[in-house]
Coordinates of C-alpha atoms in Angstrom, one line a residue:
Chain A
X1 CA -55.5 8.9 35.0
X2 CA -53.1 6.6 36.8
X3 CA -51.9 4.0 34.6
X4 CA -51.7 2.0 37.4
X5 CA -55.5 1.7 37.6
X6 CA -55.6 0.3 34.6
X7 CA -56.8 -3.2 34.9
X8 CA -58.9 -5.8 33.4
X9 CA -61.9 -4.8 34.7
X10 CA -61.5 -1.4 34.2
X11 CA -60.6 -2.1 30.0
X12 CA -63.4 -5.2 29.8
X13 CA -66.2 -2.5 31.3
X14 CA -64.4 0.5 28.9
X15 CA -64.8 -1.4 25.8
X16 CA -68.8 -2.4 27.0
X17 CA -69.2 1.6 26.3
X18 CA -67.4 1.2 22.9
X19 CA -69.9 -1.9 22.0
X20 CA -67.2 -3.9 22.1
X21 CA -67.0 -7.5 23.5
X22 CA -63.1 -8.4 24.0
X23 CA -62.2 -11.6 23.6
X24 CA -60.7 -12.9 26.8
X25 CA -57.3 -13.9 24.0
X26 CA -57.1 -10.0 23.5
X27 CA -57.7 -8.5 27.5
X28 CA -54.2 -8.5 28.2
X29 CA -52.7 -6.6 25.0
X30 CA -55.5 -4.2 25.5
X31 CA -54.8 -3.5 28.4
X32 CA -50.9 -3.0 27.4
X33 CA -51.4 -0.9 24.7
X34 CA -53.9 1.0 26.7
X35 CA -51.8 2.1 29.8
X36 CA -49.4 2.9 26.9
X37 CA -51.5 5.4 25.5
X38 CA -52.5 6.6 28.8
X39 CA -49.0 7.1 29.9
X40 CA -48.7 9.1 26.8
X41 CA -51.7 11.2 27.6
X42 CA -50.6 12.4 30.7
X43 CA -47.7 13.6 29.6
X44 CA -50.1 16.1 26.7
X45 CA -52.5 16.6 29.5
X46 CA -49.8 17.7 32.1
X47 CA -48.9 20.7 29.2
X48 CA -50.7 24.1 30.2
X49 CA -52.5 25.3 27.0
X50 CA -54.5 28.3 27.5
X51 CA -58.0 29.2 26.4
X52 CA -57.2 30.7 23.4
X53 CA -55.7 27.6 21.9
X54 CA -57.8 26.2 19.7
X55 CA -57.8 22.2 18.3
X56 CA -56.0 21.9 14.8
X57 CA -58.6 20.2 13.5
X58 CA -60.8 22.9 12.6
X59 CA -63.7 23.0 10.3
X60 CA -64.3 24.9 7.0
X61 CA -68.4 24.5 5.9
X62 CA -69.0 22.9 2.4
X63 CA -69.3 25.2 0.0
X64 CA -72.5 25.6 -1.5
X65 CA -72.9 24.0 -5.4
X66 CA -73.3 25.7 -8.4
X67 CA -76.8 27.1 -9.3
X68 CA -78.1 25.4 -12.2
Chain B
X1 CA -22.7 0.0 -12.9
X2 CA -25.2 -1.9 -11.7
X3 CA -28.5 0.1 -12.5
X4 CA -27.1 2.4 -14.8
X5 CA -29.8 4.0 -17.0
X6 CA -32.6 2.2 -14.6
X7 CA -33.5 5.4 -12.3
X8 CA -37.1 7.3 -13.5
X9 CA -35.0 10.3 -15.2
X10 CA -32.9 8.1 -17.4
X11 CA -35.8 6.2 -18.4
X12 CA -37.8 8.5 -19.2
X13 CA -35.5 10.3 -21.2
X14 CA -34.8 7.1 -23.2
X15 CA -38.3 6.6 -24.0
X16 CA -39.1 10.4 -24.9
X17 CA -36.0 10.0 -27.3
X18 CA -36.3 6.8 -28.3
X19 CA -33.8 4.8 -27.6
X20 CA -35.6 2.4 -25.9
X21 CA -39.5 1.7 -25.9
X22 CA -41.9 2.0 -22.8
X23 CA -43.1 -1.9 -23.9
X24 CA -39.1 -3.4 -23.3
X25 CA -38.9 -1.3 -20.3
X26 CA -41.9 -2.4 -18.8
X27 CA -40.7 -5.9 -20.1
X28 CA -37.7 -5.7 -18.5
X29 CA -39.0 -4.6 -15.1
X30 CA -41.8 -7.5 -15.2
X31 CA -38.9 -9.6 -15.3
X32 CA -37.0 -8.4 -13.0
X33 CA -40.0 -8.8 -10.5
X34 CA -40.8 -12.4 -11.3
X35 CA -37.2 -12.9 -10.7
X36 CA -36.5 -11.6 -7.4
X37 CA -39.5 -10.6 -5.6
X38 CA -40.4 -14.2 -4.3
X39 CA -37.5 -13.2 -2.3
X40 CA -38.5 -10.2 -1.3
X41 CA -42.1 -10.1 -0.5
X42 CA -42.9 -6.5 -2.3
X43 CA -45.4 -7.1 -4.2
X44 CA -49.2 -8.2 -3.5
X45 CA -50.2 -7.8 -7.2
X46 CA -48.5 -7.5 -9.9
X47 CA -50.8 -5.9 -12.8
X48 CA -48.8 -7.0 -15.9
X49 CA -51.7 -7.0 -18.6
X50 CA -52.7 -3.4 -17.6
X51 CA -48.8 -2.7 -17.7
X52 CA -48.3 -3.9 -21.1
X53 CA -51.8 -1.9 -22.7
X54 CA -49.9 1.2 -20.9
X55 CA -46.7 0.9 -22.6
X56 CA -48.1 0.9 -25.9
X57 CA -50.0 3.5 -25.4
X58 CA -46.6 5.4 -24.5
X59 CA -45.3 3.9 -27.3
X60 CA -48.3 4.4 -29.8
X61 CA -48.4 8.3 -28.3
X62 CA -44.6 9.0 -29.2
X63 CA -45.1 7.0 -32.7
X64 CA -47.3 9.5 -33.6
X65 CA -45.6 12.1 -32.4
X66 CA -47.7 13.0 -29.4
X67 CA -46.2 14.2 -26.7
X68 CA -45.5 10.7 -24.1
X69 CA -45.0 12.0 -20.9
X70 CA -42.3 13.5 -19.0
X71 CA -42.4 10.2 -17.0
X72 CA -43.1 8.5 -20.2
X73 CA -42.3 4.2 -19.6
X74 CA -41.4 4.6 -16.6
X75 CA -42.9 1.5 -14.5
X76 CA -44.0 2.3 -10.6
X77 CA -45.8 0.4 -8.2
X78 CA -48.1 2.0 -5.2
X79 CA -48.6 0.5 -1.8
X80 CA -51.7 -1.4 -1.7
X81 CA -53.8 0.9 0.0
X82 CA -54.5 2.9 -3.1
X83 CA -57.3 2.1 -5.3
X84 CA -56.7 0.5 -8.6
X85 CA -59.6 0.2 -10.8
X86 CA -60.1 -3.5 -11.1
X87 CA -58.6 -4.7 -7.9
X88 CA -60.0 -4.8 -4.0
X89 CA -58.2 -2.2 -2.2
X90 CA -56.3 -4.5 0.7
X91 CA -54.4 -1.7 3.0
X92 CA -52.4 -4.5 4.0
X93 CA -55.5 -6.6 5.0
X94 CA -57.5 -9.3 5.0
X95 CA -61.0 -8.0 5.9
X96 CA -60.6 -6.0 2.7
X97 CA -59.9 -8.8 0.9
X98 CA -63.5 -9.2 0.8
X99 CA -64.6 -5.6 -0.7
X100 CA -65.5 -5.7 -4.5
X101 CA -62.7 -3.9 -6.4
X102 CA -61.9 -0.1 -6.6
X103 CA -63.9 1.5 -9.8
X104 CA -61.2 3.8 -10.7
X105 CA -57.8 5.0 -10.2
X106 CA -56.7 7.1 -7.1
X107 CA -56.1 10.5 -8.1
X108 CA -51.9 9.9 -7.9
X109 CA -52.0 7.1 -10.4
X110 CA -54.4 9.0 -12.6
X111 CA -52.2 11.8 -12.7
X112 CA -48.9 9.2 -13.2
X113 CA -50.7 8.1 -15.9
X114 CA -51.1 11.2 -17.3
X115 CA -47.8 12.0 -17.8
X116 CA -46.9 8.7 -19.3
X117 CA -45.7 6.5 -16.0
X118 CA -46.9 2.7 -16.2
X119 CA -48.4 0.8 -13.3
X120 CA -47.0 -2.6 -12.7
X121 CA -48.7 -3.8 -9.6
X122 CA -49.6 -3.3 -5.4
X123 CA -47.4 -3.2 -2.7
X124 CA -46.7 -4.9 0.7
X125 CA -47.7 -2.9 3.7
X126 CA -48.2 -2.9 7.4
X127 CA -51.8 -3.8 7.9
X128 CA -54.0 -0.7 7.6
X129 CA -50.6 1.2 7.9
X130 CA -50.5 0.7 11.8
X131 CA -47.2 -0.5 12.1
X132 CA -43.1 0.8 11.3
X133 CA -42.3 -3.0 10.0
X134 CA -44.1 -4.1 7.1
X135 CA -44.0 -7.9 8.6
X136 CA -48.2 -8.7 7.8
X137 CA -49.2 -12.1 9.0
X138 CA -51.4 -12.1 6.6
X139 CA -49.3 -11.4 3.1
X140 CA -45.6 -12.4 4.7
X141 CA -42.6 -9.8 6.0
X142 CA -41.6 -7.9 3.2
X143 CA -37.7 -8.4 3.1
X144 CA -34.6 -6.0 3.5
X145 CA -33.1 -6.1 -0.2
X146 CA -29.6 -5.4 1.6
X147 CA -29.8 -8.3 4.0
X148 CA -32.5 -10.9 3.3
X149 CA -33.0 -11.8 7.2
X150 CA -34.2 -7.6 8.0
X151 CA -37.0 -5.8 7.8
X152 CA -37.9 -3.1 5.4
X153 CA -39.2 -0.7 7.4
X154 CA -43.0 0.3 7.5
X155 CA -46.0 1.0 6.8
X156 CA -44.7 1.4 3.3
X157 CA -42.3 -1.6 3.4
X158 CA -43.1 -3.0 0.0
X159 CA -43.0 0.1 -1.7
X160 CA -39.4 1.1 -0.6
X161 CA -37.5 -2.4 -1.0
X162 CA -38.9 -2.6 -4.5
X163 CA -37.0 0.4 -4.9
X164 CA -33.9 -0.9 -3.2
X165 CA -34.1 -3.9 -5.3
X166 CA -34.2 -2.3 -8.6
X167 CA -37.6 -3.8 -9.0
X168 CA -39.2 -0.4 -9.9
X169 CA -37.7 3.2 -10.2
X170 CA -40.5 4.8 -8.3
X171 CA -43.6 3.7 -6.0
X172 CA -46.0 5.8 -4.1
X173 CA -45.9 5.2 -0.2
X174 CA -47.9 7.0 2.6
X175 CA -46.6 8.4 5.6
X176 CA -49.0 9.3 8.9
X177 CA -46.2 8.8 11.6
X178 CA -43.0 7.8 9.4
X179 CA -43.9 5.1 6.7
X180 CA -42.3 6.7 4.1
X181 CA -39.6 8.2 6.0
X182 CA -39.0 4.8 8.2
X183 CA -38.7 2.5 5.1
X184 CA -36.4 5.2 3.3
X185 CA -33.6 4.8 5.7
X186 CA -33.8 1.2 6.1
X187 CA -33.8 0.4 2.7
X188 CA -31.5 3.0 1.7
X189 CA -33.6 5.1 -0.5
X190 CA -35.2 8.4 -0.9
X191 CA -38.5 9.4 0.2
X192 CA -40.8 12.4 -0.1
X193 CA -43.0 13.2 2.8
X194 CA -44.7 16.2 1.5
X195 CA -46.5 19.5 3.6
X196 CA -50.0 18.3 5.0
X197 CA -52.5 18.7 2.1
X198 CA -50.2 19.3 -0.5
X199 CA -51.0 15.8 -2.8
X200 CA -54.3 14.3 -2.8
X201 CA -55.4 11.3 -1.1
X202 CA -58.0 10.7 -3.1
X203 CA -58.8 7.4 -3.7
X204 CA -57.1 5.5 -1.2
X205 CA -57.7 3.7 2.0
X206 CA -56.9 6.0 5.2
X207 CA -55.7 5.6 8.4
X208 CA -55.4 8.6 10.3
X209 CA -57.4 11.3 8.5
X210 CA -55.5 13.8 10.6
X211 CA -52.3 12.7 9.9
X212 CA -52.6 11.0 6.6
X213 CA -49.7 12.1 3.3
X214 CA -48.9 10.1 0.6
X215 CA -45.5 10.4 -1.2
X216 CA -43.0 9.1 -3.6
X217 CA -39.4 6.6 -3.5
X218 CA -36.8 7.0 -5.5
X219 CA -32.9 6.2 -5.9
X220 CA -32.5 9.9 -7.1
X221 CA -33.1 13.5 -5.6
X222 CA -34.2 14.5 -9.0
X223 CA -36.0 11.8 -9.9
X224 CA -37.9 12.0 -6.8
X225 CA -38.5 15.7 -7.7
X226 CA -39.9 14.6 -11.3
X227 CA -42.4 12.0 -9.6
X228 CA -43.2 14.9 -7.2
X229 CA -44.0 17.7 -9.8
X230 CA -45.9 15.3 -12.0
X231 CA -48.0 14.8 -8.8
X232 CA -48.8 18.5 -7.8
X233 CA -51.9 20.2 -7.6
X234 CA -55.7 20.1 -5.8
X235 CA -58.6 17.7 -5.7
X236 CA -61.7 18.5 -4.4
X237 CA -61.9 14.9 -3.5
X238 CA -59.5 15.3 -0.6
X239 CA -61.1 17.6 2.3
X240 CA -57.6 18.0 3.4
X241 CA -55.9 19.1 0.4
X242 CA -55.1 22.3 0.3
X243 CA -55.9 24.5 -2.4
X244 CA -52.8 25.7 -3.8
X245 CA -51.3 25.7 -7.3
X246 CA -48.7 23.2 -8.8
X247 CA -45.1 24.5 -7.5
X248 CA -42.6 22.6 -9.6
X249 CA -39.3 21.8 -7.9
X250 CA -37.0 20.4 -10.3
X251 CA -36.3 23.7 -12.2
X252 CA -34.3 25.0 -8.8
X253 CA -32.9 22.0 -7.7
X254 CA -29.3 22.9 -9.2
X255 CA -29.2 25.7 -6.7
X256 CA -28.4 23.1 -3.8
X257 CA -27.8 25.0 -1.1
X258 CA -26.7 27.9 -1.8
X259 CA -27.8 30.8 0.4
X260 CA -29.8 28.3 2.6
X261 CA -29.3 28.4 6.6
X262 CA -28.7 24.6 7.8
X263 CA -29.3 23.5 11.5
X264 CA -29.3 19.5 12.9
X265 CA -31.6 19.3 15.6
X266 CA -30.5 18.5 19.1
X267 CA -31.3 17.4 22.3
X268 CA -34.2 14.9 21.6
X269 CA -33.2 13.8 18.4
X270 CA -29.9 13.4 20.0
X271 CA -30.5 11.5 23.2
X272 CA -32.2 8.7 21.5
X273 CA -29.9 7.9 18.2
X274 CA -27.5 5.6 18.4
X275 CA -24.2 6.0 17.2
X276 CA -24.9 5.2 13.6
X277 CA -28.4 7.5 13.1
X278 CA -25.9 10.3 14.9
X279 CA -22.9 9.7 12.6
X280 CA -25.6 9.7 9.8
X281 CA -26.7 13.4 10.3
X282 CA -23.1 14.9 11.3
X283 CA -21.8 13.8 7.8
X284 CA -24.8 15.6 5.9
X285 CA -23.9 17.9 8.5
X286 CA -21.0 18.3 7.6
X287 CA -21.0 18.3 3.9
X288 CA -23.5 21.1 4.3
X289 CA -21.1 23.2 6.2
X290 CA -23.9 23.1 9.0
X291 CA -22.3 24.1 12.4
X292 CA -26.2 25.4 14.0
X293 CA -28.3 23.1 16.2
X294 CA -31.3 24.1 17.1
X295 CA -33.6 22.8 19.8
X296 CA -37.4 21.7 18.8
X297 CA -38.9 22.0 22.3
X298 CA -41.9 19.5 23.6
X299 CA -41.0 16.9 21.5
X300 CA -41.4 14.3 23.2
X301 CA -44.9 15.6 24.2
X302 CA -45.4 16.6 20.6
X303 CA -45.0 12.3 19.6
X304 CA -47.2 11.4 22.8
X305 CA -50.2 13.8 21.4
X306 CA -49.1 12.4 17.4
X307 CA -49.5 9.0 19.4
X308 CA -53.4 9.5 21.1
X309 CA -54.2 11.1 17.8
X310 CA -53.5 8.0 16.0
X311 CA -54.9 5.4 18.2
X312 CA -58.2 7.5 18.9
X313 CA -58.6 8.4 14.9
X314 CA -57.4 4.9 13.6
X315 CA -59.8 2.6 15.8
X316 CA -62.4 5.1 15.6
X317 CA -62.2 4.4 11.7
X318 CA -62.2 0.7 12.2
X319 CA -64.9 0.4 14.9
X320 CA -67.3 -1.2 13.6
X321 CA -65.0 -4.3 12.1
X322 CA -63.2 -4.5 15.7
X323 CA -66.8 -4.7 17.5
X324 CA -67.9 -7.7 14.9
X325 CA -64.7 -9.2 14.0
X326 CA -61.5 -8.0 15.8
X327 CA -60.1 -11.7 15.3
X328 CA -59.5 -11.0 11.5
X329 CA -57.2 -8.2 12.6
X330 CA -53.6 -8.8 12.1
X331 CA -52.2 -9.7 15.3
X332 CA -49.0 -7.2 15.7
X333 CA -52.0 -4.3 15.7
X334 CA -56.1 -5.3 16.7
X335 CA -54.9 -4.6 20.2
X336 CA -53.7 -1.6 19.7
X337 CA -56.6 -0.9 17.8
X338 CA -59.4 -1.8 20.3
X339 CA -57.2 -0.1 22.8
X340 CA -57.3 3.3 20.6
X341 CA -60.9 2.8 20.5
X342 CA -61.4 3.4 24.8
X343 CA -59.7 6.9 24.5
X344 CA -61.8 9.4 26.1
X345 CA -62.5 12.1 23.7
X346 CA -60.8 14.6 26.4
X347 CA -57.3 13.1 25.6
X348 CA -57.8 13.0 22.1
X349 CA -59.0 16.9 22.3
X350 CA -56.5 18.1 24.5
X351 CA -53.7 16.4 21.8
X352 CA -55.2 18.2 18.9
X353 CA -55.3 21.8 21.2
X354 CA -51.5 20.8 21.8
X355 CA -50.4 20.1 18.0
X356 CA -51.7 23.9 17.1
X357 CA -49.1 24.8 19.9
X358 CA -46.7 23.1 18.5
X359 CA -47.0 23.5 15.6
X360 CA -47.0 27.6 16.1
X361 CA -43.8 27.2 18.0
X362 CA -42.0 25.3 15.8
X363 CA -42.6 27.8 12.9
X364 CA -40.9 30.0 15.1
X365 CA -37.7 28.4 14.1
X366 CA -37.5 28.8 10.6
X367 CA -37.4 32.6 11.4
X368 CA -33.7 31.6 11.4
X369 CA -33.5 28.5 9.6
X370 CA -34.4 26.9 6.2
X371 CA -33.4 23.4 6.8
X372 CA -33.1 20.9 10.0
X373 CA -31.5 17.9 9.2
X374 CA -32.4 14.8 12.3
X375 CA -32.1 11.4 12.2
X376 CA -35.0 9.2 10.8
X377 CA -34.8 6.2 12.5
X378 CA -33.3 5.7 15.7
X379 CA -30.9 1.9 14.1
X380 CA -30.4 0.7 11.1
X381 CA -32.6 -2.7 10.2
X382 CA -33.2 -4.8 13.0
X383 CA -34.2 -8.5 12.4
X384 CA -37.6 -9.7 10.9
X385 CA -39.3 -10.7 14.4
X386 CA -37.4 -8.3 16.8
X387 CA -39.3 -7.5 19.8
X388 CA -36.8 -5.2 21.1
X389 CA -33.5 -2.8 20.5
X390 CA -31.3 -1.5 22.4
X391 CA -30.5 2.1 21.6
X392 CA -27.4 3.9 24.1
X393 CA -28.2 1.6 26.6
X394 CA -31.7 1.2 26.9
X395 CA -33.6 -1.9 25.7
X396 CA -36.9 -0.9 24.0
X397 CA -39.7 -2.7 21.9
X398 CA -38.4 -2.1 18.5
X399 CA -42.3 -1.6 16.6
X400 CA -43.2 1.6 18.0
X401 CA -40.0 3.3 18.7
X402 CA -38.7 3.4 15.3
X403 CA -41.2 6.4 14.3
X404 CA -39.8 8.3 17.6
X405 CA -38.4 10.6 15.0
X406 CA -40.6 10.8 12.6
X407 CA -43.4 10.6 14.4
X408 CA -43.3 14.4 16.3
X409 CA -42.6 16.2 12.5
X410 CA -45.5 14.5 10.4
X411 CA -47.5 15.7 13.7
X412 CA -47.4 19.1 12.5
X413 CA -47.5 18.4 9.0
X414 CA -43.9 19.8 7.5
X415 CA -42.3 18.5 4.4
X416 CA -39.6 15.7 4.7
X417 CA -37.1 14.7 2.2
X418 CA -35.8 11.3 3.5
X419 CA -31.9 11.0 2.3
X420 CA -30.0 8.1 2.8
X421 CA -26.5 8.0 3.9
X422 CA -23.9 6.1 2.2
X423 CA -22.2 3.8 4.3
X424 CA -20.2 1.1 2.1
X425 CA -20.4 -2.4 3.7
X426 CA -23.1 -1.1 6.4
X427 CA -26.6 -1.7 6.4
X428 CA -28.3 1.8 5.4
X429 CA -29.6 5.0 7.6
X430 CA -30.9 8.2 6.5
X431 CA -31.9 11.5 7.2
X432 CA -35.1 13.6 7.6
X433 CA -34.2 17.0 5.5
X434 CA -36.8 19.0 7.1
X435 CA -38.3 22.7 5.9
X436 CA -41.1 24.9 6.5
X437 CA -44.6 24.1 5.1
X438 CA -45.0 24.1 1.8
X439 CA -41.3 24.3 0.8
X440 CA -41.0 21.2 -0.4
X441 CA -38.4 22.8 -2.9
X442 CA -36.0 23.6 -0.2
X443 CA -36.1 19.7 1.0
X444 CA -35.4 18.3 -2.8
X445 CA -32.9 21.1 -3.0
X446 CA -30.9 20.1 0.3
X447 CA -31.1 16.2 -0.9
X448 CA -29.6 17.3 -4.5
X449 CA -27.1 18.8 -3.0
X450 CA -26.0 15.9 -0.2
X451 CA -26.1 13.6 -3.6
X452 CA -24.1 16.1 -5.3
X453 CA -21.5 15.5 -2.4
X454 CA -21.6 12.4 -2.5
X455 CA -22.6 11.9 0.8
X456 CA -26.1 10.8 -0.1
X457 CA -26.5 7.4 -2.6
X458 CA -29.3 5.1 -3.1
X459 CA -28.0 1.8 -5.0
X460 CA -29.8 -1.2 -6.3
X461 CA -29.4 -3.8 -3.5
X462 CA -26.8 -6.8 -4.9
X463 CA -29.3 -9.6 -4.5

């Protein structure tokens, strides 16, 4: 994504999907912060991981609890 | 001196041996507190009945001729994001002002309790730890013990300028990005950022779960190690903590350095220091006869994925308060928040694929090192209400650049001892001592050792 096309718009109709209603007081930080983050995405998206790389956050099923 | 006989080791000892009794120590420290901290801002709580009924336990246990403790009188405090039975867990805010108070202990204090360590209150933080500052519009800036007018660092602010002051000998921080490490070098103290899943975070209030540790302050490397040990071990209550037996550092820490390889780390954690967080590593540098540098590649990537991690996890955790009542946020963080909450779950996916590759690659490196010493902050303090710093040139917002090198380590989960460098007449820096997972011992070790030298000094602030 182009942080560029970051706008207003584009954060006010974002948020609608997130059930959130931003105050108009708050548009403009959001959209700051958000370009922010985007810019930082880019930069992890941009790094060639291959298939076998697997998310750290992996997870481990509950153990079952002890029979009575 | 000023402090003498103050730091957790000596008090302990003086209580085990009874020259002095947990009740005047704990006294003397509630004192201390109502004295200075209106000046400092540390404190959200201070829990001086339950303090006193603690200390005479101490006292009543080594009476009759129980064991006390090995931390026995020694008075902490813990940032106010961990539960105290009795009190509503704030995490720094205002919306949990409102919950009805914790039922019981988090696991840390239980097991500070345990060996005989008395809880004297709550600590300032950065609301819901989202920030490298500790100034919270709601509960005030907590102050810079060696210059009034500076911050403390963040998230865990309060926790190490109580230390600083003198107020305490040891409080419990946490760290997801650099809020134990952060604080440590601007209040010139030490810090433990332990391995990912080594203590428990039972029983307090998250932020990032991925990212979460929790960690002691200190003026000592061996205090901090005692605090540590009496800490160790699993809880089922913490999915994250790993299940591994106690590992008690304080045995080894006399061993210093001795046979262990010593690297600074270059290039990124070079290019953005200034002058002073540069001169900070070469002289632990050099009073570890380290020559190597060694190169941690992608890490500015590695911060950028730490970075989507954070905002995606910590507004995911707060979504339903931001959609009903984002207003009661603090204002130095709700947009950052809501703005975390419109990452698309690719970016957030594609950051944790990246931190296994990093994390694989950097344990490459300590095939041929045991120790990398970086900078932890980029400056020294910066003014309560900086917007921006200007590091080698370049003017920058101050907030979220002073975790730019913290930030990429607590990423993949290593263990940190934050050291900081003496510098008479200066404001204080310090040092990330950084091992491989789980060696914890190796960090406490190198920080022993840079103390031992006399290159590495925490004093009580002259306030």
């Amino acid at each position: 994504m182009d942080p560029s096309d970051i706008d207003d718009d584009y954060v006010t109709r974002t948020a609608h999907g997130a059930d959130l209603k931003l105050a108009p007081a708050h548009v403009a930080g959001v959209v700051r912060y958000f370009k922010m983050i985007a810019g930082m995405a880019e930069s992890v998206n941009a790094f060639p991981l291959d298939e076998t790389t697997e998310s750290a956050a992996i997870f481990e099923p509950c153990p079952a609890p002890a029979r009575d | 001196m000023p402090g003498a006989g103050t730091g957790l080791t000596a008090v302990a000892a003086a209580v085990r041996n009874g020259e002095r009794t947990a009740t005047e120590v704990v006294h003397a420290a509630l004192a201390r507190i109502g004295t200075l901290d209106s000046g400092l801002n540390c404190f959200t709580a201070v829990t001086a009945e339950r303090a006193l009924t603690e200390a005479a336990e101490v006292d009543a246990a080594r009476a009759a001729g129980r064991d006390p403790g090995a931390l026995a009188g020694v008075p902490y405090a813990v940032k106010n994001l961990f539960d105290i039975a009795g009190l509503p867990t704030l995490a720094g805010s205002k919306i949990n002002a409102e919950r009805a108070p914790a039922t019981h202990d988090a696991v840390l204090i239980q097991r500070l309790k345990a060996a005989g360590a008395v809880l004297v209150g709550a600590l300032n933080m950065d609301e819901y730890a989202y920030g490298f500052t500790t100034e919270n519009t709601h509960y005030g800036a907590t102050r810079n013990p060696h210059a009034l007018d500076r911050i403390a660092g963040g998230s865990s602010g309060g926790s190490a300028a109580a230390v600083a002051a003198g107020l305490v000998p040891l409080t419990l921080g946490s760290d997801t990005n650099g809020s134990i490490r952060v604080p440590s070098s601007l209040c010139g103290v030490f810090g433990l950022k332990p391995t990912f899943g080594r203590l428990p975070r039972t029983g307090t209030f998250p932020f990032v779960a991925s990212l979460d540790h929790l960690g002691p302050f200190t003026r000592s490397a061996r205090d901090l190690a005692s605090a540590y040990d009496a800490m160790q071990g699993t809880d089922a209550g913490d999915p994250a903590c790993a299940a591994r037996p106690a590992e008690p550092c304080c045995a080894g820490l006399d061993r210093g350095g001795a046979g262990l390889r010593v690297a600074t780390a270059g290039d990124y954690f070079e290019s953005r220091a200034s002058d002073e967080a540069l001169e900070a590593v070469q002289t632990a540098a050099r009073a570890l006869g380290a020559t190597r540098k060694v190169v941690l590649p992608e890490t500015a990537r590695a911060r950028s994925a730490a970075y989507v991690i954070t905002a995606s996890e910590g507004a995911n955790l707060h979504l339903a308060n931001l959609q009903r009542r984002a207003g009661d946020f603090e204002p130095l963080s709700r947009d950052r928040f809501l703005a975390g909450a419109l990452v698309p779950a690719s970016w957030y996916l594609q950051a944790q694929r990246f931190r296994r590759w990093y994390a694989s690659r950097i344990a490459e490196l300590f095939r041929d090192v045991d120790v990398i010493i970086a900078p932890s902050t980029p400056v020294s303090a910066t003014l309560i209400g900086s917007e921006t710093v200007t590091i080698a040139g370049e003017t920058m917002p101050v907030r979220p650049n002073l975790g730019i090198f913290t930030q990429p380590i607590s990423f993949i989960g290593l263990p940190v001892a934050a050291v900081p460098i003496h510098r008479a007449g200066r404001m204080p820096i310090g040092v990330q001592v950084i091992a491989a997972p789980w060696r914890e011992d190796i960090c406490l070790r190198i920080a022993a050792a840079l103390e031992a030298a006399g290159v590495a000094q925490a004093p009580i602030a002259a306030l």
